[in-house]
């Protein structure tokens, strides 16, 4: 599968700000993510994790500050360049964004929709040649559901649908995988399996992986670096072994936020 993906993306955020109307979602966030790094984003609901991932994926434009991907300033990109940049960064959403009543094969093929014209993409999605079908089968094998190639997506379990979303991300020929709470809707054993799968796939392919996770145990166990967000600001950014339980507790401590407020 290594030929499917290129080398990992490098991100550099400086003094990033994102406002949604009068809501400040991110304030003064500076962060460097090296190619092939694996980072867990942790923090309470509303801390800005989804917004940060959306900025990395160029789907949310910062209100202030800069974002560079592989040294290029994303805020200066044309619409076309942005589309290209987005197609290299796979995003596994909370809701997975799979099309329910089509076959797994077609959902995975849709990962390359951004690469060609709309009609060209649609044609190769609906009528893939043998090579493409084989490539998808190989990826499904890697994520542990090779027998689901022709299965209907809505008939799969939640965990299997997560795997389809990961397969689609890999087929996208990405340089980075951003995952927003990808394990929120599956049971604890499956959640662990999925984190292990994503981290090992990213490692084997040299992809950068940034994942937001509510489950601190998984974040601490499987990620070498933790970034804590709280009320839109960086609370900490450190190797996992350097993050203390007090720091983690403070991140989620509601009474402290009430004092600050
Ligand atoms: P998290 O992923 O950590 O839960 P989000 O990035 O979703 O945090 O949200 C950060 C803040 O921005 C929250 O206060 C949230 O209510 C607000 N927010 C997020 N998306 C929007 C939006 N589209 N419009 C207005 N406010 C938003």
mmCIF file of C-alpha atoms and ligand atoms in Angstrom:
data_model
loop_
_atom_site.group_PDB
_atom_site.id
_atom_site.type_symbol
_atom_site.label_atom_id
_atom_site.label_comp_id
_atom_site.label_asym_id
_atom_site.label_seq_id
_atom_site.Cartn_x
_atom_site.Cartn_y
_atom_site.Cartn_z
ATOM 1 C CA UNK A 1 0.000 0.000 0.000
ATOM 2 C CA UNK A 2 2.951 2.322 0.397
ATOM 3 C CA UNK A 3 2.616 3.397 -3.225
ATOM 4 C CA UNK A 4 -0.880 4.692 -2.348
ATOM 5 C CA UNK A 5 0.406 7.426 -0.085
ATOM 6 C CA UNK A 6 3.178 9.975 -0.336
ATOM 7 C CA UNK A 7 5.375 11.295 2.460
ATOM 8 C CA UNK A 8 3.680 12.909 5.422
ATOM 9 C CA UNK A 9 2.517 16.502 5.505
ATOM 10 C CA UNK A 10 4.164 19.095 7.748
ATOM 11 C CA UNK A 11 2.018 21.779 9.364
ATOM 12 C CA UNK A 12 2.996 25.020 11.009
ATOM 13 C CA UNK A 13 0.440 27.233 12.722
ATOM 14 C CA UNK A 14 1.438 30.639 14.070
ATOM 15 C CA UNK A 15 -0.746 32.686 16.351
ATOM 16 C CA UNK A 16 -3.844 31.213 14.817
ATOM 17 C CA UNK A 17 -7.246 32.747 15.493
ATOM 18 C CA UNK A 18 -10.644 31.543 14.352
ATOM 19 C CA UNK A 19 -13.869 33.424 15.055
ATOM 20 C CA UNK A 20 -17.350 32.226 14.203
ATOM 21 C CA UNK A 21 -19.256 35.503 14.373
ATOM 22 C CA UNK A 22 -18.778 36.660 17.937
ATOM 23 C CA UNK A 23 -17.501 33.254 19.164
ATOM 24 C CA UNK A 24 -13.745 32.954 19.382
ATOM 25 C CA UNK A 25 -13.070 29.254 18.697
ATOM 26 C CA UNK A 26 -9.243 29.461 18.603
ATOM 27 C CA UNK A 27 -7.006 32.151 20.076
ATOM 28 C CA UNK A 28 -3.246 32.483 19.651
ATOM 29 C CA UNK A 29 -2.602 28.840 18.787
ATOM 30 C CA UNK A 30 0.933 28.104 17.576
ATOM 31 C CA UNK A 31 1.788 24.539 16.728
ATOM 32 C CA UNK A 32 4.289 22.690 14.592
ATOM 33 C CA UNK A 33 3.542 19.182 13.367
ATOM 34 C CA UNK A 34 6.401 17.366 11.632
ATOM 35 C CA UNK A 35 5.910 14.956 8.742
ATOM 36 C CA UNK A 36 4.904 11.530 10.015
ATOM 37 C CA UNK A 37 4.196 12.698 13.564
ATOM 38 C CA UNK A 38 1.258 11.302 15.520
ATOM 39 C CA UNK A 39 -0.582 13.705 17.786
ATOM 40 C CA UNK A 40 -3.663 13.350 19.947
ATOM 41 C CA UNK A 41 -5.735 16.492 20.478
ATOM 42 C CA UNK A 42 -7.469 16.423 23.827
ATOM 43 C CA UNK A 43 -9.765 18.812 25.648
ATOM 44 C CA UNK A 44 -13.376 19.270 26.659
ATOM 45 C CA UNK A 45 -16.242 19.774 24.272
ATOM 46 C CA UNK A 46 -16.147 23.230 22.703
ATOM 47 C CA UNK A 47 -12.363 23.595 23.264
ATOM 48 C CA UNK A 48 -11.719 24.066 19.536
ATOM 49 C CA UNK A 49 -10.498 20.602 18.465
ATOM 50 C CA UNK A 50 -12.772 20.261 15.418
ATOM 51 C CA UNK A 51 -11.971 23.828 14.408
ATOM 52 C CA UNK A 52 -8.233 23.174 14.624
ATOM 53 C CA UNK A 53 -8.570 20.029 12.485
ATOM 54 C CA UNK A 54 -10.696 21.969 9.976
ATOM 55 C CA UNK A 55 -8.007 24.650 9.697
ATOM 56 C CA UNK A 56 -5.373 21.954 9.055
ATOM 57 C CA UNK A 57 -7.632 20.547 6.355
ATOM 58 C CA UNK A 58 -8.194 24.035 4.852
ATOM 59 C CA UNK A 59 -11.964 23.852 5.241
ATOM 60 C CA UNK A 60 -12.045 26.639 7.840
ATOM 61 C CA UNK A 61 -10.153 29.819 7.051
ATOM 62 C CA UNK A 62 -8.389 31.418 10.003
ATOM 63 C CA UNK A 63 -9.459 34.892 11.077
ATOM 64 C CA UNK A 64 -5.882 35.686 12.072
ATOM 65 C CA UNK A 65 -2.416 34.146 12.110
ATOM 66 C CA UNK A 66 -0.862 31.872 9.510
ATOM 67 C CA UNK A 67 -0.978 28.235 8.523
ATOM 68 C CA UNK A 68 1.683 26.588 6.407
ATOM 69 C CA UNK A 69 1.450 23.130 4.926
ATOM 70 C CA UNK A 70 4.792 21.790 3.727
ATOM 71 C CA UNK A 71 6.138 25.334 3.890
ATOM 72 C CA UNK A 72 3.407 26.902 1.719
ATOM 73 C CA UNK A 73 1.075 29.548 3.147
ATOM 74 C CA UNK A 74 -2.452 28.116 2.876
ATOM 75 C CA UNK A 75 -4.121 31.489 3.365
ATOM 76 C CA UNK A 76 -2.570 32.676 0.072
ATOM 77 C CA UNK A 77 -3.873 29.702 -1.937
ATOM 78 C CA UNK A 78 -6.299 30.054 -4.839
ATOM 79 C CA UNK A 79 -9.514 28.028 -4.767
ATOM 80 C CA UNK A 80 -7.949 25.473 -7.089
ATOM 81 C CA UNK A 81 -4.805 25.135 -4.975
ATOM 82 C CA UNK A 82 -6.957 24.761 -1.867
ATOM 83 C CA UNK A 83 -8.896 21.956 -3.506
ATOM 84 C CA UNK A 84 -5.661 20.189 -4.335
ATOM 85 C CA UNK A 85 -4.321 20.710 -0.787
ATOM 86 C CA UNK A 86 -7.545 19.320 0.694
ATOM 87 C CA UNK A 87 -7.358 16.262 -1.511
ATOM 88 C CA UNK A 88 -3.984 15.401 0.046
ATOM 89 C CA UNK A 89 -5.275 15.612 3.592
ATOM 90 C CA UNK A 90 -7.824 12.997 4.534
ATOM 91 C CA UNK A 91 -10.404 13.857 7.148
ATOM 92 C CA UNK A 92 -12.193 11.094 9.040
ATOM 93 C CA UNK A 93 -15.230 12.920 10.443
ATOM 94 C CA UNK A 94 -17.224 12.063 13.537
ATOM 95 C CA UNK A 95 -20.242 11.345 11.387
ATOM 96 C CA UNK A 96 -18.011 9.448 8.874
ATOM 97 C CA UNK A 97 -19.767 11.115 5.882
ATOM 98 C CA UNK A 98 -20.295 7.793 4.126
ATOM 99 C CA UNK A 99 -23.070 7.406 1.575
ATOM 100 C CA UNK A 100 -25.275 4.784 3.237
ATOM 101 C CA UNK A 101 -27.064 2.922 0.459
ATOM 102 C CA UNK A 102 -24.193 2.273 -1.933
ATOM 103 C CA UNK A 103 -21.578 -0.484 -1.930
ATOM 104 C CA UNK A 104 -18.421 -0.203 0.160
ATOM 105 C CA UNK A 105 -16.363 -0.231 -3.071
ATOM 106 C CA UNK A 106 -18.015 2.981 -4.271
ATOM 107 C CA UNK A 107 -17.679 4.730 -0.925
ATOM 108 C CA UNK A 108 -13.937 4.008 -0.912
ATOM 109 C CA UNK A 109 -13.607 5.096 -4.552
ATOM 110 C CA UNK A 110 -15.261 8.403 -3.652
ATOM 111 C CA UNK A 111 -12.054 9.237 -1.727
ATOM 112 C CA UNK A 112 -10.524 10.453 -4.984
ATOM 113 C CA UNK A 113 -13.466 12.650 -5.984
ATOM 114 C CA UNK A 114 -11.422 15.843 -5.454
ATOM 115 C CA UNK A 115 -8.669 14.752 -7.853
ATOM 116 C CA UNK A 116 -10.478 15.027 -11.184
ATOM 117 C CA UNK A 117 -13.330 17.023 -12.688
ATOM 118 C CA UNK A 118 -16.677 16.192 -11.102
ATOM 119 C CA UNK A 119 -17.925 14.170 -14.067
ATOM 120 C CA UNK A 120 -14.607 12.359 -14.490
ATOM 121 C CA UNK A 121 -14.606 11.462 -10.798
ATOM 122 C CA UNK A 122 -18.199 10.320 -10.926
ATOM 123 C CA UNK A 123 -17.513 8.114 -13.923
ATOM 124 C CA UNK A 124 -14.484 6.418 -12.373
ATOM 125 C CA UNK A 125 -16.389 5.985 -9.139
ATOM 126 C CA UNK A 126 -19.348 4.300 -10.803
ATOM 127 C CA UNK A 127 -17.373 2.312 -13.395
ATOM 128 C CA UNK A 128 -13.963 1.543 -11.907
ATOM 129 C CA UNK A 129 -11.558 -0.581 -13.912
ATOM 130 C CA UNK A 130 -10.150 -3.842 -12.549
ATOM 131 C CA UNK A 131 -7.014 -2.135 -11.235
ATOM 132 C CA UNK A 132 -8.999 0.280 -9.099
ATOM 133 C CA UNK A 133 -11.184 -2.491 -7.738
ATOM 134 C CA UNK A 134 -8.040 -4.452 -6.836
ATOM 135 C CA UNK A 135 -6.532 -1.410 -5.141
ATOM 136 C CA UNK A 136 -9.665 -0.917 -3.049
ATOM 137 C CA UNK A 137 -9.728 -4.611 -2.179
ATOM 138 C CA UNK A 138 -6.113 -4.411 -1.026
ATOM 139 C CA UNK A 139 -6.929 -1.450 1.234
ATOM 140 C CA UNK A 140 -10.021 -3.151 2.639
ATOM 141 C CA UNK A 141 -7.826 -6.140 3.413
ATOM 142 C CA UNK A 142 -5.452 -3.837 5.278
ATOM 143 C CA UNK A 143 -8.252 -2.408 7.403
ATOM 144 C CA UNK A 144 -9.648 -5.876 8.110
ATOM 145 C CA UNK A 145 -12.834 -6.016 5.999
ATOM 146 C CA UNK A 146 -11.770 -7.521 2.616
ATOM 147 C CA UNK A 147 -15.036 -9.469 2.353
ATOM 148 C CA UNK A 148 -17.113 -6.260 2.389
ATOM 149 C CA UNK A 149 -15.997 -4.960 -1.017
ATOM 150 C CA UNK A 150 -19.434 -5.395 -2.565
ATOM 151 C CA UNK A 151 -21.407 -5.120 0.682
ATOM 152 C CA UNK A 152 -23.874 -2.284 1.174
ATOM 153 C CA UNK A 153 -22.467 0.291 3.536
ATOM 154 C CA UNK A 154 -25.634 0.759 5.620
ATOM 155 C CA UNK A 155 -25.707 -2.961 6.420
ATOM 156 C CA UNK A 156 -22.316 -2.829 8.154
ATOM 157 C CA UNK A 157 -21.772 -2.408 11.887
ATOM 158 C CA UNK A 158 -20.585 0.930 13.279
ATOM 159 C CA UNK A 159 -17.031 -0.406 13.646
ATOM 160 C CA UNK A 160 -17.003 -1.721 10.075
ATOM 161 C CA UNK A 161 -18.265 1.631 8.793
ATOM 162 C CA UNK A 162 -15.384 3.318 10.626
ATOM 163 C CA UNK A 163 -13.042 1.023 8.703
ATOM 164 C CA UNK A 164 -14.680 1.987 5.412
ATOM 165 C CA UNK A 165 -14.071 5.656 6.292
ATOM 166 C CA UNK A 166 -10.402 4.872 7.012
ATOM 167 C CA UNK A 167 -10.112 2.892 3.761
ATOM 168 C CA UNK A 168 -11.578 5.847 1.869
ATOM 169 C CA UNK A 169 -9.017 8.148 3.495
ATOM 170 C CA UNK A 170 -6.181 5.823 2.442
ATOM 171 C CA UNK A 171 -7.472 5.485 -1.097
ATOM 172 C CA UNK A 172 -7.459 9.270 -1.294
ATOM 173 C CA UNK A 173 -3.671 9.047 -1.638
ATOM 174 C CA UNK A 174 -3.214 11.350 1.295
ATOM 175 C CA UNK A 175 -0.217 12.781 3.101
ATOM 176 C CA UNK A 176 -1.983 13.262 6.400
ATOM 177 C CA UNK A 177 -4.962 11.808 8.185
ATOM 178 C CA UNK A 178 -6.959 14.075 10.451
ATOM 179 C CA UNK A 179 -9.518 12.239 12.532
ATOM 180 C CA UNK A 180 -12.208 13.920 14.581
ATOM 181 C CA UNK A 181 -13.300 11.647 17.411
ATOM 182 C CA UNK A 182 -13.284 8.626 15.115
ATOM 183 C CA UNK A 183 -14.004 6.220 17.953
ATOM 184 C CA UNK A 184 -16.791 8.123 19.727
ATOM 185 C CA UNK A 185 -19.595 5.847 18.582
ATOM 186 C CA UNK A 186 -18.031 2.402 19.035
ATOM 187 C CA UNK A 187 -17.538 0.205 22.098
ATOM 188 C CA UNK A 188 -14.234 0.396 24.038
ATOM 189 C CA UNK A 189 -12.629 -2.725 22.507
ATOM 190 C CA UNK A 190 -13.412 -1.569 18.980
ATOM 191 C CA UNK A 191 -12.266 1.949 19.837
ATOM 192 C CA UNK A 192 -8.865 0.580 20.837
ATOM 193 C CA UNK A 193 -8.647 -1.578 17.692
ATOM 194 C CA UNK A 194 -9.395 1.443 15.517
ATOM 195 C CA UNK A 195 -6.797 3.637 17.202
ATOM 196 C CA UNK A 196 -4.221 0.849 16.837
ATOM 197 C CA UNK A 197 -5.192 0.432 13.185
ATOM 198 C CA UNK A 198 -4.974 4.144 12.373
ATOM 199 C CA UNK A 199 -1.693 4.695 14.211
ATOM 200 C CA UNK A 200 -0.068 1.647 12.643
ATOM 201 C CA UNK A 201 -1.263 2.502 9.122
ATOM 202 C CA UNK A 202 0.003 6.060 9.530
ATOM 203 C CA UNK A 203 3.371 4.802 10.830
ATOM 204 C CA UNK A 204 3.825 2.225 8.049
ATOM 205 C CA UNK A 205 3.030 4.800 5.370
ATOM 206 C CA UNK A 206 4.858 7.751 6.905
ATOM 207 C CA UNK A 207 1.619 9.745 7.157
ATOM 208 C CA UNK A 208 1.065 12.542 9.623
ATOM 209 C CA UNK A 209 -1.795 11.722 11.991
ATOM 210 C CA UNK A 210 -3.671 14.233 14.120
ATOM 211 C CA UNK A 211 -6.619 12.794 16.013
ATOM 212 C CA UNK A 212 -8.999 14.364 18.490
ATOM 213 C CA UNK A 213 -9.937 11.953 21.241
ATOM 214 C CA UNK A 214 -12.208 12.124 24.266
ATOM 215 C CA UNK A 215 -10.722 8.907 25.569
ATOM 216 C CA UNK A 216 -7.612 10.027 27.479
ATOM 217 C CA UNK A 217 -6.475 6.481 28.153
ATOM 218 C CA UNK A 218 -6.236 5.769 24.415
ATOM 219 C CA UNK A 219 -4.576 9.125 23.777
ATOM 220 C CA UNK A 220 -1.917 8.469 26.420
ATOM 221 C CA UNK A 221 -1.327 4.880 25.459
ATOM 222 C CA UNK A 222 -1.035 5.191 21.697
ATOM 223 C CA UNK A 223 0.190 8.724 20.966
ATOM 224 C CA UNK A 224 3.710 10.013 21.636
ATOM 225 C CA UNK A 225 2.576 13.657 21.790
ATOM 226 C CA UNK A 226 -0.445 15.276 23.391
ATOM 227 C CA UNK A 227 -1.840 18.689 22.583
ATOM 228 C CA UNK A 228 -4.356 19.979 25.130
ATOM 229 C CA UNK A 229 -6.877 22.628 24.085
ATOM 230 C CA UNK A 230 -9.074 24.553 26.443
ATOM 231 C CA UNK A 231 -11.379 27.424 25.567
ATOM 232 C CA UNK A 232 -9.642 27.827 22.227
ATOM 233 C CA UNK A 233 -6.139 28.101 23.662
ATOM 234 C CA UNK A 234 -3.250 25.666 23.938
ATOM 235 C CA UNK A 235 -3.166 24.359 27.499
ATOM 236 C CA UNK A 236 -0.125 22.156 26.836
ATOM 237 C CA UNK A 237 1.832 20.609 23.986
ATOM 238 C CA UNK A 238 4.307 17.990 25.122
ATOM 239 C CA UNK A 239 5.544 14.414 24.830
ATOM 240 C CA UNK A 240 2.884 12.218 26.403
ATOM 241 C CA UNK A 241 5.220 11.075 29.177
ATOM 242 C CA UNK A 242 5.722 14.716 30.266
ATOM 243 C CA UNK A 243 2.015 15.509 30.635
ATOM 244 C CA UNK A 244 1.009 15.162 34.280
ATOM 245 C CA UNK A 245 -2.320 13.899 35.567
ATOM 246 C CA UNK A 246 -2.801 17.363 37.159
ATOM 247 C CA UNK A 247 -2.510 18.980 33.712
ATOM 248 C CA UNK A 248 -5.055 16.549 32.309
ATOM 249 C CA UNK A 249 -7.396 17.095 35.225
ATOM 250 C CA UNK A 250 -7.116 20.874 34.898
ATOM 251 C CA UNK A 251 -8.016 20.564 31.217
ATOM 252 C CA UNK A 252 -11.422 19.149 32.074
ATOM 253 C CA UNK A 253 -11.955 20.920 35.368
ATOM 254 C CA UNK A 254 -15.170 22.887 34.956
ATOM 255 C CA UNK A 255 -14.880 24.723 38.240
ATOM 256 C CA UNK A 256 -11.523 26.190 37.139
ATOM 257 C CA UNK A 257 -13.126 27.493 33.937
ATOM 258 C CA UNK A 258 -15.876 29.090 35.998
ATOM 259 C CA UNK A 259 -13.242 30.823 38.118
ATOM 260 C CA UNK A 260 -11.492 32.081 34.961
ATOM 261 C CA UNK A 261 -14.811 33.214 33.487
HETATM 262 P P1 LIG B 1 -14.573 20.833 19.948
HETATM 263 O O1 LIG B 1 -14.313 20.098 18.689
HETATM 264 O O2 LIG B 1 -13.401 20.854 20.882
HETATM 265 O O3 LIG B 1 -15.832 20.373 20.638
HETATM 266 P P2 LIG B 1 -15.285 23.075 18.225
HETATM 267 O O4 LIG B 1 -14.101 23.391 17.402
HETATM 268 O O5 LIG B 1 -16.379 22.273 17.602
HETATM 269 O O6 LIG B 1 -14.797 22.388 19.593
HETATM 270 O O7 LIG B 1 -15.941 24.430 18.745
HETATM 271 C C1 LIG B 1 -15.195 25.485 19.316
HETATM 272 C C2 LIG B 1 -16.140 26.647 19.619
HETATM 273 O O8 LIG B 1 -16.623 27.197 18.402
HETATM 274 C C3 LIG B 1 -17.363 26.250 20.421
HETATM 275 O O9 LIG B 1 -17.697 27.342 21.270
HETATM 276 C C4 LIG B 1 -18.425 26.063 19.367
HETATM 277 O O10 LIG B 1 -19.701 26.290 19.897
HETATM 278 C C5 LIG B 1 -18.031 27.115 18.344
HETATM 279 N N1 LIG B 1 -18.392 26.729 16.970
HETATM 280 C C6 LIG B 1 -17.921 25.652 16.295
HETATM 281 N N2 LIG B 1 -18.400 25.622 15.034
HETATM 282 C C7 LIG B 1 -19.193 26.723 14.922
HETATM 283 C C8 LIG B 1 -19.986 27.276 13.863
HETATM 284 N N3 LIG B 1 -20.040 26.687 12.661
HETATM 285 N N4 LIG B 1 -20.667 28.408 14.104
HETATM 286 C C9 LIG B 1 -20.604 29.034 15.307
HETATM 287 N N5 LIG B 1 -19.871 28.573 16.346
HETATM 288 C C10 LIG B 1 -19.190 27.437 16.163
#
